[in-house]
Coordinates of C-alpha atoms in Angstrom, one line a residue:
Chain I
M1 CA -27.7 -3.0 10.1
N2 CA -28.4 0.7 9.8
V3 CA -26.2 1.9 7.0
M4 CA -26.3 5.5 5.9
T5 CA -27.1 6.2 2.3
N6 CA -24.2 7.7 0.6
L7 CA -25.5 11.1 -0.5
V8 CA -22.1 12.8 -0.5
A9 CA -20.1 12.7 -3.7
F10 CA -17.2 10.4 -2.9
D11 CA -14.8 9.6 -5.7
V12 CA -12.6 6.8 -4.4
T13 CA -10.6 6.7 -7.7
R14 CA -9.5 10.3 -7.1
I15 CA -8.8 9.5 -3.4
R16 CA -6.6 6.6 -4.4
D17 CA -4.6 8.9 -6.6
D18 CA -3.6 10.8 -3.4
F19 CA -1.8 7.7 -2.0
P20 CA 1.3 6.9 -4.0
I21 CA 1.7 3.4 -2.4
L22 CA -1.5 2.2 -3.9
K23 CA 0.1 2.1 -7.3
Q24 CA 2.4 -0.7 -6.1
T25 CA 2.1 -4.2 -7.2
I26 CA 2.8 -7.1 -4.8
R27 CA 4.0 -10.4 -6.3
G28 CA 3.0 -9.1 -9.7
K29 CA -0.6 -8.3 -8.6
P30 CA -2.2 -5.0 -7.7
L31 CA -1.9 -4.3 -4.0
V32 CA -5.2 -4.9 -2.1
F33 CA -4.4 -3.3 1.3
L34 CA -6.9 -4.3 3.9
D35 CA -4.9 -3.6 7.1
S36 CA -5.6 0.1 7.7
A37 CA -6.7 -0.6 11.3
A38 CA -3.1 -1.6 12.0
S39 CA -1.7 1.4 10.3
A40 CA -3.1 3.5 7.4
Q41 CA -1.3 4.4 4.2
K42 CA -0.1 8.0 3.7
P43 CA -1.4 10.6 1.2
R44 CA 1.0 12.6 -0.8
V45 CA 0.2 15.8 1.1
V46 CA 1.5 14.2 4.4
I47 CA 4.7 12.9 2.7
D48 CA 5.2 16.3 1.1
A49 CA 4.6 18.3 4.2
M50 CA 7.3 16.4 6.1
V51 CA 9.8 16.4 3.2
Q52 CA 9.2 20.1 2.6
A53 CA 9.8 21.0 6.3
M54 CA 13.1 19.1 6.2
E55 CA 14.2 20.7 3.0
T56 CA 13.3 24.3 3.7
Q57 CA 12.9 25.2 7.4
Y58 CA 13.9 22.4 9.8
A59 CA 15.1 23.4 13.2
N60 CA 14.3 22.6 16.8
V61 CA 11.2 24.1 18.2
H62 CA 10.3 26.3 21.3
R63 CA 13.8 27.7 21.7
G64 CA 15.5 29.1 18.7
L65 CA 15.4 32.8 18.2
Y66 CA 16.1 32.5 14.5
W67 CA 13.8 32.4 11.4
M68 CA 13.9 28.6 10.8
S69 CA 13.1 27.7 14.4
E70 CA 10.3 30.2 14.6
R71 CA 8.8 28.9 11.3
T72 CA 9.1 25.3 12.5
T73 CA 7.6 26.1 15.9
E74 CA 4.7 27.7 14.1
A75 CA 4.2 24.7 11.9
Y76 CA 4.4 22.3 14.8
E77 CA 2.1 24.3 17.0
A78 CA -0.3 24.5 14.1
A79 CA -0.7 20.7 14.5
R80 CA -2.0 21.4 18.0
D81 CA -4.6 23.9 16.7
A82 CA -5.7 21.5 13.9
T83 CA -6.0 18.7 16.5
A84 CA -8.0 20.8 18.9
A85 CA -10.3 21.8 16.0
L86 CA -10.6 18.2 14.8
M87 CA -11.8 17.0 18.3
N88 CA -13.7 20.2 19.1
A89 CA -11.5 20.7 22.2
N90 CA -12.4 23.8 24.2
N91 CA -8.8 25.0 24.3
R92 CA -5.6 24.2 22.3
S93 CA -3.7 23.7 25.5
E94 CA -5.8 20.6 26.3
I95 CA -4.0 18.8 23.4
V96 CA -1.0 16.8 24.7
F97 CA 1.2 15.2 22.0
T98 CA 2.6 11.8 22.8
G99 CA 4.4 9.1 20.8
N100 CA 1.2 7.1 20.1
S101 CA -2.0 5.9 21.9
T102 CA 0.1 3.6 24.1
G103 CA 2.2 6.5 25.2
A104 CA -0.9 8.6 25.9
I105 CA -2.5 5.8 28.0
N106 CA 0.7 5.2 29.9
L107 CA 1.0 9.0 30.6
L108 CA -2.5 8.9 31.9
A109 CA -2.0 5.8 34.0
H110 CA 1.1 7.4 35.5
S111 CA 0.0 10.9 36.0
Y112 CA -3.7 10.6 36.7
G113 CA -3.4 7.1 38.1
R114 CA -0.7 7.8 40.6
G115 CA -1.2 11.5 41.0
V116 CA -4.9 11.8 41.4
L117 CA -6.4 8.3 41.9
R118 CA -6.0 6.9 45.4
P119 CA -5.2 3.4 46.5
G120 CA -8.5 1.5 47.0
Q121 CA -10.1 3.2 44.0
A122 CA -10.9 1.2 40.9
V123 CA -10.4 1.6 37.2
V124 CA -12.9 0.0 34.8
I125 CA -11.9 -1.3 31.4
S126 CA -13.9 -3.5 29.0
G127 CA -13.5 -7.0 27.7
M128 CA -12.6 -5.7 24.2
E129 CA -9.5 -3.6 24.9
H130 CA -6.3 -3.6 23.0
H131 CA -3.3 -4.7 25.2
S132 CA -2.3 -1.0 25.3
N133 CA -5.5 -0.2 27.4
I134 CA -5.0 -3.2 29.7
V135 CA -1.4 -3.5 30.6
P136 CA -0.8 0.1 31.8
W137 CA -3.7 -0.3 34.2
Q138 CA -2.4 -3.6 35.5
M139 CA 0.9 -1.9 36.2
L140 CA -1.0 0.8 38.0
R141 CA -2.9 -1.8 40.0
D142 CA 0.2 -3.5 41.1
A143 CA 2.2 -0.4 41.9
H144 CA -0.5 1.8 43.4
G145 CA -3.2 -0.5 44.9
I146 CA -5.8 0.3 42.3
E147 CA -8.5 -2.3 41.6
L148 CA -8.9 -3.3 38.0
R149 CA -12.4 -4.2 36.9
V150 CA -13.4 -5.5 33.5
A151 CA -16.8 -4.9 31.9
P152 CA -17.9 -8.0 29.9
V153 CA -18.7 -8.2 26.3
T154 CA -21.8 -9.9 25.0
D155 CA -21.9 -12.7 22.4
A156 CA -22.8 -10.1 19.8
G157 CA -19.5 -8.3 20.6
E158 CA -21.1 -5.4 22.3
L159 CA -20.4 -3.9 25.7
D160 CA -22.7 -5.4 28.4
M161 CA -24.1 -2.1 29.6
D162 CA -26.0 -3.6 32.6
A163 CA -22.9 -5.3 33.8
F164 CA -20.9 -2.2 33.1
A165 CA -23.3 -0.1 35.2
A166 CA -23.2 -2.6 38.0
L167 CA -19.4 -2.3 38.2
L168 CA -19.8 1.4 39.1
E169 CA -22.4 1.0 41.8
D170 CA -20.2 0.9 44.8
G171 CA -18.8 4.4 44.0
K172 CA -15.2 3.2 44.1
V173 CA -14.5 3.7 40.5
G174 CA -12.3 6.7 39.8
L175 CA -11.8 6.2 36.1
V176 CA -13.4 4.3 33.2
A177 CA -10.9 3.7 30.5
I178 CA -12.6 2.1 27.5
T179 CA -12.3 1.7 23.8
H180 CA -14.5 3.8 21.6
M181 CA -14.2 1.3 18.8
S182 CA -12.8 -2.3 19.0
N183 CA -9.8 -3.0 16.8
V184 CA -11.0 -6.6 16.5
L185 CA -14.8 -6.5 16.4
G186 CA -15.3 -3.1 14.8
T187 CA -17.9 -2.5 17.6
I188 CA -18.5 1.2 18.3
T189 CA -19.2 1.5 22.0
P190 CA -22.1 3.8 23.3
A191 CA -19.8 6.6 24.4
E192 CA -22.5 9.0 25.5
R193 CA -24.2 6.4 27.7
I194 CA -20.9 5.3 29.2
V195 CA -20.1 8.9 30.1
K196 CA -23.5 9.5 31.7
I197 CA -23.3 6.3 33.8
A198 CA -19.7 7.0 34.8
H199 CA -20.3 10.6 35.8
A200 CA -23.4 9.7 37.7
H201 CA -21.2 7.5 39.9
G202 CA -18.4 10.1 40.2
A203 CA -16.0 8.4 37.7
K204 CA -14.0 10.2 35.0
V205 CA -13.9 8.7 31.5
M206 CA -11.1 8.1 29.0
F207 CA -11.8 6.8 25.6
D208 CA -9.2 5.0 23.5
G209 CA -10.2 6.4 20.1
S210 CA -7.3 4.9 18.1
Q211 CA -9.8 3.2 15.8
A212 CA -12.9 5.5 16.2
I213 CA -11.1 8.7 15.1
V214 CA -10.7 7.2 11.7
H215 CA -14.3 6.4 11.2
R216 CA -16.3 9.0 13.2
K217 CA -16.3 12.7 13.9
I218 CA -15.1 13.0 17.5
D219 CA -16.5 15.9 19.5
V220 CA -15.1 15.7 23.0
Q221 CA -17.4 18.4 24.3
A222 CA -20.5 16.7 22.9
L223 CA -19.3 13.3 24.3
D224 CA -18.7 15.1 27.6
C225 CA -15.8 12.7 28.3
D226 CA -12.7 13.7 30.4
F227 CA -9.8 12.2 28.3
Y228 CA -9.6 11.0 24.7
V229 CA -6.6 9.4 23.2
W230 CA -5.7 8.4 19.6
T231 CA -2.7 8.0 17.3
G232 CA -1.7 9.8 14.2
H233 CA -0.6 6.8 12.0
K234 CA -4.0 5.3 11.8
L235 CA -5.5 8.6 10.6
Y236 CA -3.3 8.7 7.5
G237 CA -0.6 10.6 9.4
P238 CA 3.0 9.5 10.3
T239 CA 4.0 7.1 13.0
G240 CA 5.5 8.5 16.2
I241 CA 2.8 11.0 17.2
G242 CA -0.2 10.4 19.3
V243 CA -2.7 12.6 21.1
M244 CA -4.0 12.8 24.6
W245 CA -6.8 15.3 25.0
G246 CA -7.9 16.0 28.6
R247 CA -10.0 18.6 30.4
K248 CA -7.7 21.5 31.3
E249 CA -8.7 21.4 35.0
L250 CA -7.8 17.7 35.2
L251 CA -4.5 18.2 33.3
E252 CA -3.5 20.9 35.7
R253 CA -4.1 18.6 38.7
M254 CA -1.9 15.9 37.2
P255 CA 1.9 15.7 37.9
P256 CA 4.2 15.4 35.0
F257 CA 5.1 11.9 33.7
M258 CA 8.6 12.4 32.3
G259 CA 11.0 15.1 33.3
G260 CA 13.4 16.9 31.1
G261 CA 13.8 19.8 28.7
D262 CA 10.7 21.7 27.4
M263 CA 8.5 20.7 30.3
I264 CA 9.9 23.0 33.0
S265 CA 9.4 26.6 34.0
S266 CA 12.6 26.9 35.9
V267 CA 15.3 24.5 37.1
S268 CA 17.7 24.6 40.0
Y269 CA 19.4 21.9 41.9
E270 CA 17.0 22.4 44.8
K271 CA 13.8 22.6 42.9
S272 CA 12.3 22.7 39.5
T273 CA 8.9 24.1 38.5
W274 CA 6.8 22.9 35.7
A275 CA 5.7 24.5 32.5
A276 CA 2.0 25.1 31.9
V277 CA -0.1 22.5 30.2
P278 CA 0.3 21.0 27.7
H279 CA 4.1 21.4 27.8
K280 CA 4.3 20.0 31.3
F281 CA 3.7 16.6 29.7
E282 CA 5.9 17.1 26.6
A283 CA 9.5 16.5 27.9
G284 CA 12.3 16.6 25.4
T285 CA 12.4 17.5 21.7
P286 CA 9.0 16.5 20.4
A287 CA 8.1 14.7 17.2
I288 CA 8.4 17.9 15.1
L289 CA 8.2 16.5 11.6
E290 CA 5.5 14.0 12.7
G291 CA 3.5 16.9 14.1
I292 CA 3.8 18.7 10.8
G293 CA 2.7 15.5 9.0
L294 CA -0.2 15.0 11.4
K295 CA -1.4 18.5 10.6
A296 CA -1.4 17.7 6.9
A297 CA -3.3 14.4 7.6
I298 CA -5.9 16.2 9.7
D299 CA -6.3 18.8 6.9
Y300 CA -6.7 16.0 4.4
V301 CA -9.5 14.1 6.3
Q302 CA -11.2 17.4 7.0
T303 CA -11.2 18.2 3.3
I304 CA -12.8 14.9 2.5
G305 CA -15.1 15.2 5.5
Y306 CA -16.2 12.7 8.1
G307 CA -19.7 12.4 6.7
A308 CA -18.3 11.2 3.4
M309 CA -15.7 8.9 5.0
A310 CA -18.2 7.3 7.3
A311 CA -20.7 6.8 4.5
H312 CA -18.1 5.2 2.3
E313 CA -16.9 2.9 5.1
A314 CA -20.4 2.0 6.1
S315 CA -21.1 1.0 2.5
L316 CA -17.9 -1.1 2.3
T317 CA -18.7 -2.8 5.6
E318 CA -22.2 -3.6 4.6
H319 CA -20.9 -5.0 1.3
A320 CA -18.2 -7.0 3.0
L321 CA -20.5 -8.5 5.6
A322 CA -23.0 -9.5 2.9
R323 CA -20.4 -11.1 0.7
L324 CA -18.6 -12.9 3.6
A325 CA -21.9 -14.3 4.7
G326 CA -22.0 -16.0 1.3
V327 CA -18.7 -17.9 1.8
D328 CA -19.0 -21.4 3.3
G329 CA -17.0 -21.8 6.4
V330 CA -16.5 -18.1 7.1
R331 CA -17.5 -17.0 10.6
V332 CA -17.5 -13.3 11.4
L333 CA -16.7 -12.4 15.0
G334 CA -19.2 -10.0 16.5
Q335 CA -22.5 -8.7 15.2
A336 CA -22.6 -5.3 16.8
Q337 CA -25.4 -2.9 15.7
D338 CA -23.1 0.0 15.7
R339 CA -19.8 -0.8 14.0
G340 CA -17.0 0.5 11.8
G341 CA -15.0 -0.9 9.0
V342 CA -13.0 -3.6 10.8
I343 CA -14.1 -7.2 10.3
S344 CA -12.5 -10.2 12.1
F345 CA -13.3 -13.7 10.8
T346 CA -12.2 -17.3 10.8
L347 CA -12.3 -19.9 8.1
D348 CA -13.2 -23.4 9.0
K349 CA -10.6 -25.2 6.8
A350 CA -7.6 -23.1 7.6
H351 CA -5.8 -21.3 10.4
S352 CA -5.8 -17.5 10.2
H353 CA -2.1 -17.4 9.6
D354 CA -2.4 -19.7 6.7
V355 CA -5.3 -17.6 5.4
A356 CA -3.2 -14.4 5.7
T357 CA -0.2 -16.0 4.0
L358 CA -2.3 -17.4 1.1
L359 CA -4.1 -14.1 0.7
D360 CA -0.8 -12.4 0.5
R361 CA 0.2 -14.7 -2.3
Q362 CA -2.7 -13.2 -4.1
G363 CA -1.6 -9.6 -3.4
I364 CA -4.1 -9.1 -0.5
A365 CA -2.8 -7.8 2.8
V366 CA -4.9 -8.7 5.9
R367 CA -3.9 -9.0 9.5
A368 CA -3.9 -12.4 11.3
G369 CA -3.3 -13.2 14.9
H370 CA -4.7 -12.1 18.3
H371 CA -4.6 -8.4 17.3
C372 CA -3.1 -7.4 20.7
A373 CA -6.3 -8.4 22.3
E374 CA -5.7 -11.9 23.8
P375 CA -8.4 -11.7 26.5
L376 CA -11.0 -10.9 23.9
M377 CA -9.8 -13.8 21.8
R378 CA -10.2 -16.1 24.8
R379 CA -13.7 -14.6 25.4
F380 CA -14.7 -16.1 22.0
D381 CA -12.6 -19.2 22.6
L382 CA -10.2 -18.4 19.7
D383 CA -6.4 -18.1 19.4
S384 CA -6.5 -15.9 16.4
T385 CA -8.6 -14.5 13.6
A386 CA -7.9 -12.9 10.2
R387 CA -9.0 -9.3 10.0
A388 CA -9.8 -7.0 7.1
S389 CA -10.1 -3.3 7.8
F390 CA -11.0 -0.5 5.5
G391 CA -9.8 3.1 4.9
V392 CA -10.9 6.0 2.7
Y393 CA -9.1 4.4 -0.3
T394 CA -10.7 1.0 0.0
T395 CA -12.9 -0.1 -2.9
H396 CA -15.8 -2.5 -3.2
A397 CA -13.7 -4.3 -5.8
E398 CA -11.0 -4.9 -3.2
I399 CA -13.6 -6.6 -1.0
D400 CA -14.7 -8.7 -3.9
A401 CA -11.0 -9.7 -4.4
L402 CA -10.8 -10.7 -0.7
V403 CA -13.9 -12.8 -1.0
D404 CA -12.6 -14.5 -4.2
G405 CA -9.3 -15.1 -2.5
L406 CA -10.9 -16.7 0.5
V407 CA -13.0 -19.0 -1.7
R408 CA -9.7 -20.1 -3.3
V409 CA -8.0 -20.6 0.1
R410 CA -10.9 -22.8 1.3
E411 CA -10.8 -24.9 -1.9
F412 CA -7.1 -25.2 -1.6
F413 CA -7.5 -26.6 1.9
Q414 CA -10.3 -29.0 1.0
Chain F
M1 CA -13.4 -20.9 -8.8
S2 CA -13.4 -23.5 -11.4
P3 CA -12.0 -27.0 -10.7
S4 CA -9.2 -26.2 -13.2
D5 CA -7.8 -23.6 -10.7
S6 CA -4.2 -24.7 -10.6
F7 CA -3.4 -22.9 -7.3
D8 CA 0.2 -22.6 -8.7
D9 CA 0.6 -19.2 -7.0
L10 CA -0.2 -20.8 -3.6
R11 CA 1.9 -23.9 -3.8
D12 CA 5.4 -22.7 -3.3
L13 CA 5.0 -22.7 0.5
Y14 CA 2.0 -25.0 0.9
Q15 CA 3.2 -28.1 -1.0
E16 CA 1.0 -31.2 -1.0
V17 CA 3.2 -32.8 1.7
I18 CA 2.5 -29.9 4.0
L19 CA -1.2 -29.8 3.3
D20 CA -1.4 -33.5 3.8
H21 CA 0.5 -33.6 7.1
G22 CA -1.3 -30.4 8.3
R23 CA -4.7 -31.9 7.6
K24 CA -4.0 -35.5 8.8
P25 CA -1.1 -35.6 11.1
R26 CA 0.0 -39.2 11.9
H27 CA 1.7 -38.4 15.2
A28 CA -0.6 -35.9 16.8
I29 CA -1.2 -37.9 19.9
R30 CA -0.4 -37.5 23.6
L31 CA 1.9 -40.5 24.5
E32 CA 0.5 -42.5 27.4
E33 CA 4.0 -43.6 28.3
F34 CA 6.8 -41.1 27.9
D35 CA 10.2 -40.2 29.3
A36 CA 10.2 -36.5 28.5
T37 CA 7.8 -33.7 27.5
A38 CA 8.1 -30.0 26.8
K39 CA 5.9 -27.2 25.5
G40 CA 6.6 -24.5 23.0
D41 CA 4.8 -21.3 22.8
N42 CA 4.9 -18.5 20.2
P43 CA 3.4 -15.5 21.9
M44 CA 3.5 -13.4 18.8
C45 CA 0.9 -15.5 17.0
G46 CA -0.5 -17.8 19.7
D47 CA 0.8 -21.1 18.3
R48 CA 1.2 -23.7 21.0
V49 CA 2.8 -27.2 20.8
Q50 CA 3.6 -29.9 23.4
V51 CA 5.9 -32.8 22.5
W52 CA 6.2 -36.1 24.3
V53 CA 9.2 -38.4 23.8
K54 CA 9.6 -42.1 24.6
F55 CA 13.3 -43.1 24.5
A56 CA 14.5 -46.5 23.2
D57 CA 18.0 -47.6 24.0
D58 CA 20.1 -44.5 23.5
G59 CA 17.9 -42.9 21.0
I60 CA 14.4 -41.7 20.3
G61 CA 11.8 -44.4 20.3
R62 CA 8.7 -42.4 19.6
V63 CA 7.4 -38.8 19.5
G64 CA 3.9 -37.6 19.9
F65 CA 2.6 -34.0 19.9
E66 CA -0.4 -31.8 20.3
A67 CA -0.4 -28.5 18.4
R68 CA -2.7 -25.5 18.2
G69 CA -1.6 -23.6 15.2
C70 CA -1.3 -23.2 11.5
A71 CA -0.9 -25.9 8.9
I72 CA 2.9 -25.1 8.7
S73 CA 3.4 -25.8 12.5
V74 CA 1.3 -28.9 12.5
A75 CA 2.9 -30.3 9.4
S76 CA 6.4 -29.5 10.8
A77 CA 5.6 -31.2 14.1
D78 CA 4.4 -34.3 12.2
L79 CA 7.3 -34.4 9.8
M80 CA 9.7 -34.0 12.8
A81 CA 8.1 -36.8 14.7
E82 CA 8.3 -39.0 11.7
T83 CA 11.9 -38.1 10.9
V84 CA 13.5 -38.3 14.4
Q85 CA 12.1 -41.7 15.4
G86 CA 15.0 -44.2 15.7
R87 CA 17.7 -41.5 15.8
T88 CA 20.1 -40.8 18.6
K89 CA 19.8 -37.7 20.6
T90 CA 23.1 -36.4 19.1
D91 CA 21.8 -37.0 15.6
T92 CA 18.5 -35.3 16.4
R93 CA 20.3 -32.1 17.7
A94 CA 22.4 -32.0 14.6
L95 CA 19.3 -32.5 12.4
F96 CA 17.6 -29.6 14.3
A97 CA 20.5 -27.3 13.6
A98 CA 20.4 -28.3 9.9
F99 CA 16.7 -27.9 9.7
R100 CA 16.8 -24.5 11.3
D101 CA 19.4 -23.4 8.8
M102 CA 17.2 -24.6 6.0
A103 CA 14.1 -22.8 7.4
R104 CA 16.0 -19.6 7.6
T105 CA 17.9 -19.7 4.3
G106 CA 16.0 -22.1 2.1
T107 CA 19.0 -24.5 1.8
C108 CA 21.3 -26.4 4.0
Q109 CA 24.7 -25.8 2.4
A110 CA 26.8 -26.7 5.4
C111 CA 24.8 -29.8 6.1
D112 CA 26.7 -33.0 6.9
P113 CA 26.2 -35.5 4.1
S114 CA 24.9 -38.0 6.6
L115 CA 21.9 -35.7 7.1
A116 CA 21.0 -35.7 3.4
E117 CA 18.2 -38.2 3.7
P118 CA 16.3 -36.7 6.6
I119 CA 16.8 -33.2 5.4
E120 CA 15.3 -34.3 2.1
R121 CA 12.2 -35.4 3.9
L122 CA 11.9 -32.0 5.7
A123 CA 12.7 -30.0 2.6
P124 CA 9.0 -29.2 1.7
L125 CA 9.2 -26.8 4.7
S126 CA 12.1 -24.9 3.3
G127 CA 9.7 -22.4 1.6
V128 CA 9.2 -20.7 4.9
H129 CA 12.5 -18.9 4.5
E130 CA 10.7 -16.4 2.2
Y131 CA 8.3 -15.6 5.1
P132 CA 10.4 -14.4 8.0
S133 CA 7.3 -14.2 10.3
R134 CA 6.5 -17.9 9.5
V135 CA 9.9 -19.4 10.2
K136 CA 9.0 -19.8 13.8
C137 CA 5.9 -21.8 12.9
A138 CA 8.2 -24.5 11.4
T139 CA 10.9 -24.4 14.1
L140 CA 8.6 -24.2 17.2
P141 CA 8.0 -28.0 17.5
W142 CA 11.7 -28.6 17.2
H143 CA 12.4 -26.2 20.0
A144 CA 10.0 -28.1 22.1
L145 CA 11.6 -31.4 21.2
I146 CA 15.1 -30.2 22.0
A147 CA 13.8 -28.7 25.3
A148 CA 12.4 -32.1 26.2
L149 CA 15.8 -33.8 25.4
D150 CA 17.4 -31.2 27.6
G151 CA 15.1 -32.0 30.4
A152 CA 13.4 -28.6 30.3
K153 CA 9.7 -28.1 30.5
E154 CA 9.4 -25.3 28.1
A155 CA 11.2 -24.3 25.0
S156 CA 13.0 -21.0 25.4
S157 CA 11.9 -18.6 22.7
E158 CA 14.4 -17.6 20.1

């Protein structure tokens, strides 16, 4: 595996001090939190930003003509600027806030799927999608006569690029909607190549960046993709706020998804007209405090820097893979060349639920189950795996604790 | 780990009885001759179980099962099969209600004294009450069994 050398000063002890929850003990043992891919813990600056907004200036946004509403609107809209800068979006109005990635993909499946795609066209997903990037497209298929095609995954857990390209050859594909990083395998998909192939065949591309945004610097202009979605709570921000970035000319062609307040230009009983993007897609009072929290989270990761975060996680992943390879009976799912800090595995002597419960007894939190990716589990002939995933605050010692814990679990089940 | 590792911290839920029945279930067989069968499915975690029942007189003659799941669900299915054999259907339903109560709360305070003996045999599973997400692992085979007694093909999820 190609692991970057960590040249950037990265003080994980200092980073851990930023996360109040990491001082907790679980069952009398120090918390070893290895489930950041499900949802990351929150730094003090995120918690404080949300509390401070509630304590000093909270009011609804985009309508009040008084001081508090104006301050809160500024703070909330600053989240849009920060998000646009984070992703190198061309224009702040290309940032649409949603509830989460699922909300963003459903918005896209509705608005772009029904408003722009035509019956008979196809959508391509991959064999390693989260359910949130499968089900909305199935619903579109059934409601709108769109064909759903699935690009297969190799035994190594990578996207089969030849098969992917073959799926686009007939020119019927209107949209490729694919993960940028698997939440099960940790595989990072070759985004630039996907875009080149898709565009050459006249298809637009959406990436589900829910995992990738945590591990890699995302530059939507460099990727040259058309839509990119992610969720705040995995990037050390609060729950309840997600992002859909889209090219402005595409967003303008799309009809609204939900109707209501904040998304209109004018309303009469005969006819309503829509606000400009992004507000056309943001009906109702938005997640104001969550937006303010997201801004703080983005500022936090920008201060650490993606280079330092990626190097730290690459070092953790390399360490974890090496140590897990030394445990009898452990099988790691997927051996992608390009991967992030998410590792799924099985243990020969114990079911993944037993593994997770017995690790929890030792203060170690991992995820177990199908990880909302049942078709991928079936691809590897499994019902479930255990999964360890890493964040900025994860330490090499925590990975050692996981490995020691697994050795104990296996001995316990002998 | 040294052989002296006591595993005390792991034993409260995974008692020896559970490890033993989870590893070497005695009743994990598909019955060739049966009167009723039903499946149980826990979509949250992917556990699956099918139960076959052969009746004898008015009661349960024999129970066999196939399970794909954790040690808790396999052990629970095996202990269930062992415990309900020879009981009437009415008794079995009452035992299920008592067992479910124990799995959720850790005890079975309202249990009929006549159920004391079988509940004692199932008691090693009572530790699941501390793990709300695991309670279903223990009760899933029972749901399948009751569905089979009801003449249903699949257990309805809780």
